[in-house]
PDB file of C-alpha atoms in Angstrom:
ATOM      1  CA  MET H 216      39.252   2.884 -32.095  1.00 48.00           C
ATOM      2  CA  LEU H 217      38.939   3.638 -28.565  1.00 49.00           C
ATOM      3  CA  PHE H 218      40.110   7.228 -29.028  1.00 50.00           C
ATOM      4  CA  SER H 219      37.438   7.830 -32.017  1.00 55.00           C
ATOM      5  CA  SER H 220      34.520   6.200 -29.635  1.00 56.00           C
ATOM      6  CA  LYS H 221      35.631   8.814 -27.088  1.00 53.00           C
ATOM      7  CA  ILE H 222      35.489  11.703 -29.573  1.00 57.00           C
ATOM      8  CA  SER H 223      31.934  10.631 -31.117  1.00 65.00           C
ATOM      9  CA  PHE H 224      30.546  10.285 -27.186  1.00 64.00           C
ATOM     10  CA  LEU H 225      31.854  13.800 -26.491  1.00 60.00           C
ATOM     11  CA  ALA H 226      30.273  15.113 -29.430  1.00 65.00           C
ATOM     12  CA  ARG H 227      26.912  13.702 -28.609  1.00 71.00           C
ATOM     13  CA  THR H 228      27.013  14.812 -24.826  1.00 70.00           C
ATOM     14  CA  GLU H 229      27.491  18.032 -26.420  1.00 74.00           C
ATOM     15  CA  LYS H 230      24.575  18.048 -28.623  1.00 70.00           C
ATOM     16  CA  LYS H 231      22.458  16.829 -25.916  1.00 70.00           C
ATOM     17  CA  LYS H 232      23.665  19.701 -23.656  1.00 70.00           C
ATOM     18  CA  LYS H 233      22.755  22.254 -26.484  1.00 68.00           C
ATOM     19  CA  VAL H 234      19.151  20.685 -26.629  1.00 62.00           C
ATOM     20  CA  LEU H 235      18.190  20.960 -23.245  1.00 63.00           C
ATOM     21  CA  GLU H 236      19.530  24.434 -22.832  1.00 66.00           C
ATOM     22  CA  LYS H 237      17.627  25.179 -25.664  1.00 61.00           C
ATOM     23  CA  GLY H 238      14.423  23.887 -24.031  1.00 56.00           C
ATOM     24  CA  THR H 239      15.141  25.140 -20.875  1.00 55.00           C
ATOM     25  CA  ARG H 240      15.123  28.683 -22.197  1.00 57.00           C
ATOM     26  CA  GLU H 241      11.967  28.185 -24.242  1.00 55.00           C
ATOM     27  CA  VAL H 242      10.175  26.778 -21.240  1.00 53.00           C
ATOM     28  CA  ALA H 243      11.602  29.659 -19.126  1.00 53.00           C
ATOM     29  CA  ASN H 244      10.497  32.278 -21.879  1.00 54.00           C
ATOM     30  CA  GLY H 245       7.147  30.817 -21.787  1.00 54.00           C
ATOM     31  CA  ASP H 246       7.207  29.777 -25.890  1.00 50.00           C
ATOM     32  CA  HIS H 247       5.366  26.671 -25.684  1.00 54.00           C
ATOM     33  CA  GLN H 248       2.843  27.216 -22.897  1.00 57.00           C
ATOM     34  CA  ARG H 249      -0.802  26.237 -23.910  1.00 62.00           C
ATOM     35  CA  ASP H 250      -3.973  28.096 -22.434  1.00 72.00           C
ATOM     36  CA  GLU H 251      -6.193  24.854 -23.505  1.00 80.00           C
ATOM     37  CA  GLU H 252      -8.657  23.617 -20.933  1.00 83.00           C
ATOM     38  CA  PRO H 253      -8.188  20.064 -20.327  1.00 84.00           C
ATOM     39  CA  ARG H 254     -10.885  17.526 -21.597  1.00 86.00           C
ATOM     40  CA  ARG H 255     -14.077  16.903 -19.464  1.00 85.00           C
ATOM     41  CA  SER H 256     -15.359  13.284 -19.879  1.00 84.00           C
ATOM     42  CA  LYS H 257     -18.552  13.209 -21.903  1.00 85.00           C
ATOM     43  CA  ARG H 258     -19.985   9.802 -20.066  1.00 86.00           C
ATOM     44  CA  ALA H 259     -23.233   9.676 -17.892  1.00 86.00           C
ATOM     45  CA  LYS H 260     -22.230   9.860 -14.333  1.00 85.00           C
ATOM     46  CA  ARG H 261     -24.197   7.383 -12.409  1.00 84.00           C
ATOM     47  CA  ALA H 262     -24.373   7.453  -8.431  1.00 81.00           C
ATOM     48  CA  LYS H 263     -22.325   4.737  -6.879  1.00 78.00           C
ATOM     49  CA  THR H 264     -24.142   1.907  -5.488  1.00 77.00           C
ATOM     50  CA  PHE H 265     -23.041  -0.487  -3.293  1.00 74.00           C
ATOM     51  CA  GLY H 266     -26.144  -2.998  -2.766  1.00 73.00           C
ATOM     52  CA  PRO H 267     -28.575  -3.983  -0.002  1.00 68.00           C
ATOM     53  CA  ASP H 268     -26.204  -6.248   1.768  1.00 67.00           C
ATOM     54  CA  PHE H 269     -23.822  -3.564   2.212  1.00 65.00           C
ATOM     55  CA  LEU H 270     -25.006  -2.013   5.229  1.00 62.00           C
ATOM     56  CA  THR H 271     -25.021  -5.551   6.859  1.00 62.00           C
ATOM     57  CA  TYR H 272     -21.320  -5.648   6.523  1.00 62.00           C
ATOM     58  CA  LEU H 273     -21.095  -2.147   8.100  1.00 58.00           C
ATOM     59  CA  LEU H 274     -23.086  -3.040  11.223  1.00 57.00           C
ATOM     60  CA  GLU H 275     -21.348  -6.173  12.150  1.00 64.00           C
ATOM     61  CA  ASN H 276     -18.964  -5.694  14.927  1.00 77.00           C
ATOM     62  CA  GLU H 277     -16.121  -8.176  15.637  1.00 82.00           C
ATOM     63  CA  PRO H 278     -15.208  -8.486  18.942  1.00 86.00           C
ATOM     64  CA  ARG H 279     -12.272  -6.632  20.130  1.00 84.00           C
ATOM     65  CA  THR H 280     -10.981  -8.991  23.135  1.00 86.00           C
ATOM     66  CA  ILE H 281     -10.803 -12.544  23.647  1.00 87.00           C
ATOM     67  CA  ASN H 282     -13.397 -12.088  26.388  1.00 91.00           C
ATOM     68  CA  GLU H 283     -15.831 -10.640  24.013  1.00 90.00           C
ATOM     69  CA  ALA H 284     -14.876 -13.331  21.586  1.00 90.00           C
ATOM     70  CA  LEU H 285     -15.497 -16.122  23.855  1.00 90.00           C
ATOM     71  CA  SER H 286     -18.971 -14.714  25.161  1.00 92.00           C
ATOM     72  CA  SER H 287     -20.428 -13.818  21.749  1.00 89.00           C
ATOM     73  CA  LEU H 288     -23.144 -16.240  19.986  1.00 89.00           C
ATOM     74  CA  GLU H 289     -20.163 -16.910  17.748  1.00 89.00           C
ATOM     75  CA  ALA H 290     -17.979 -18.378  20.397  1.00 92.00           C
ATOM     76  CA  PRO H 291     -17.227 -21.925  18.534  1.00 94.00           C
ATOM     77  CA  PHE H 292     -15.969 -20.255  15.521  1.00 93.00           C
ATOM     78  CA  TRP H 293     -13.987 -18.202  17.471  1.00 93.00           C
ATOM     79  CA  LYS H 294     -12.294 -20.732  19.711  1.00 94.00           C
ATOM     80  CA  GLU H 295     -11.537 -22.696  16.676  1.00 96.00           C
ATOM     81  CA  ALA H 296     -10.039 -19.762  14.890  1.00 93.00           C
ATOM     82  CA  ILE H 297      -7.821 -19.353  18.145  1.00 91.00           C
ATOM     83  CA  ASN H 298      -6.966 -23.105  17.970  1.00 94.00           C
ATOM     84  CA  SER H 299      -5.997 -22.880  14.539  1.00 95.00           C
ATOM     85  CA  GLU H 300      -3.788 -19.477  14.529  1.00 93.00           C
ATOM     86  CA  ILE H 301      -2.044 -20.969  17.894  1.00 89.00           C
ATOM     87  CA  GLU H 302      -1.423 -24.378  15.734  1.00 92.00           C
ATOM     88  CA  SER H 303      -0.299 -22.716  12.473  1.00 94.00           C
ATOM     89  CA  ILE H 304       2.334 -20.301  14.852  1.00 91.00           C
ATOM     90  CA  MET H 305       3.562 -23.571  16.441  1.00 89.00           C
ATOM     91  CA  GLN H 306       3.708 -25.854  13.517  1.00 93.00           C
ATOM     92  CA  ASN H 307       6.059 -22.886  11.602  1.00 94.00           C
ATOM     93  CA  HIS H 308       8.001 -22.444  14.873  1.00 90.00           C
ATOM     94  CA  THR H 309       7.095 -18.602  14.983  1.00 90.00           C
ATOM     95  CA  TRP H 310       7.163 -18.828  18.571  1.00 84.00           C
ATOM     96  CA  GLU H 311       8.638 -20.698  21.498  1.00 84.00           C
ATOM     97  CA  LEU H 312       6.067 -21.749  24.257  1.00 82.00           C
ATOM     98  CA  VAL H 313       7.821 -21.020  27.529  1.00 88.00           C
ATOM     99  CA  ASP H 314       6.889 -20.552  31.038  1.00 91.00           C
ATOM    100  CA  LEU H 315       7.050 -17.176  32.608  1.00 92.00           C
ATOM    101  CA  PRO H 316       9.930 -16.560  34.819  1.00 93.00           C
ATOM    102  CA  SER H 317       8.641 -15.811  38.595  1.00 93.00           C
ATOM    103  CA  GLY H 318       8.795 -11.883  39.260  1.00 93.00           C
ATOM    104  CA  SER H 319       8.076 -11.261  35.502  1.00 92.00           C
ATOM    105  CA  LYS H 320       5.102  -9.410  33.651  1.00 91.00           C
ATOM    106  CA  PRO H 321       3.951 -10.727  30.596  1.00 87.00           C
ATOM    107  CA  LEU H 322       3.546  -8.175  27.611  1.00 86.00           C
ATOM    108  CA  GLY H 323       0.408  -7.214  26.404  1.00 81.00           C
ATOM    109  CA  CYS H 324      -0.878  -6.374  22.969  1.00 74.00           C
ATOM    110  CA  LYS H 325      -3.512  -4.106  21.185  1.00 64.00           C
TER     111      LYS H 325
END
């Protein structure tokens, strides 16, 4: 039983090799290459519009530093966001708040 299944497997493998070799030769010879142009869409093209509020969002600048955030008109919003983020970090035990050892410099961030 095992021997006959190996023979049938080998026979199928040989057939696949022959088919692949034949297909490779046909492609190499260029027998099946077509010179058809790709189909083009017949739908009418419309200019993209993003709406009147899109420019408003583009012009809005977010502060890059904590000093900019706390001196802006939205300072209460930024204070709340900062406190919320710190509270989340502490609850998830992401960081551990420690005192900076003497003589060490704190790492900056971008």
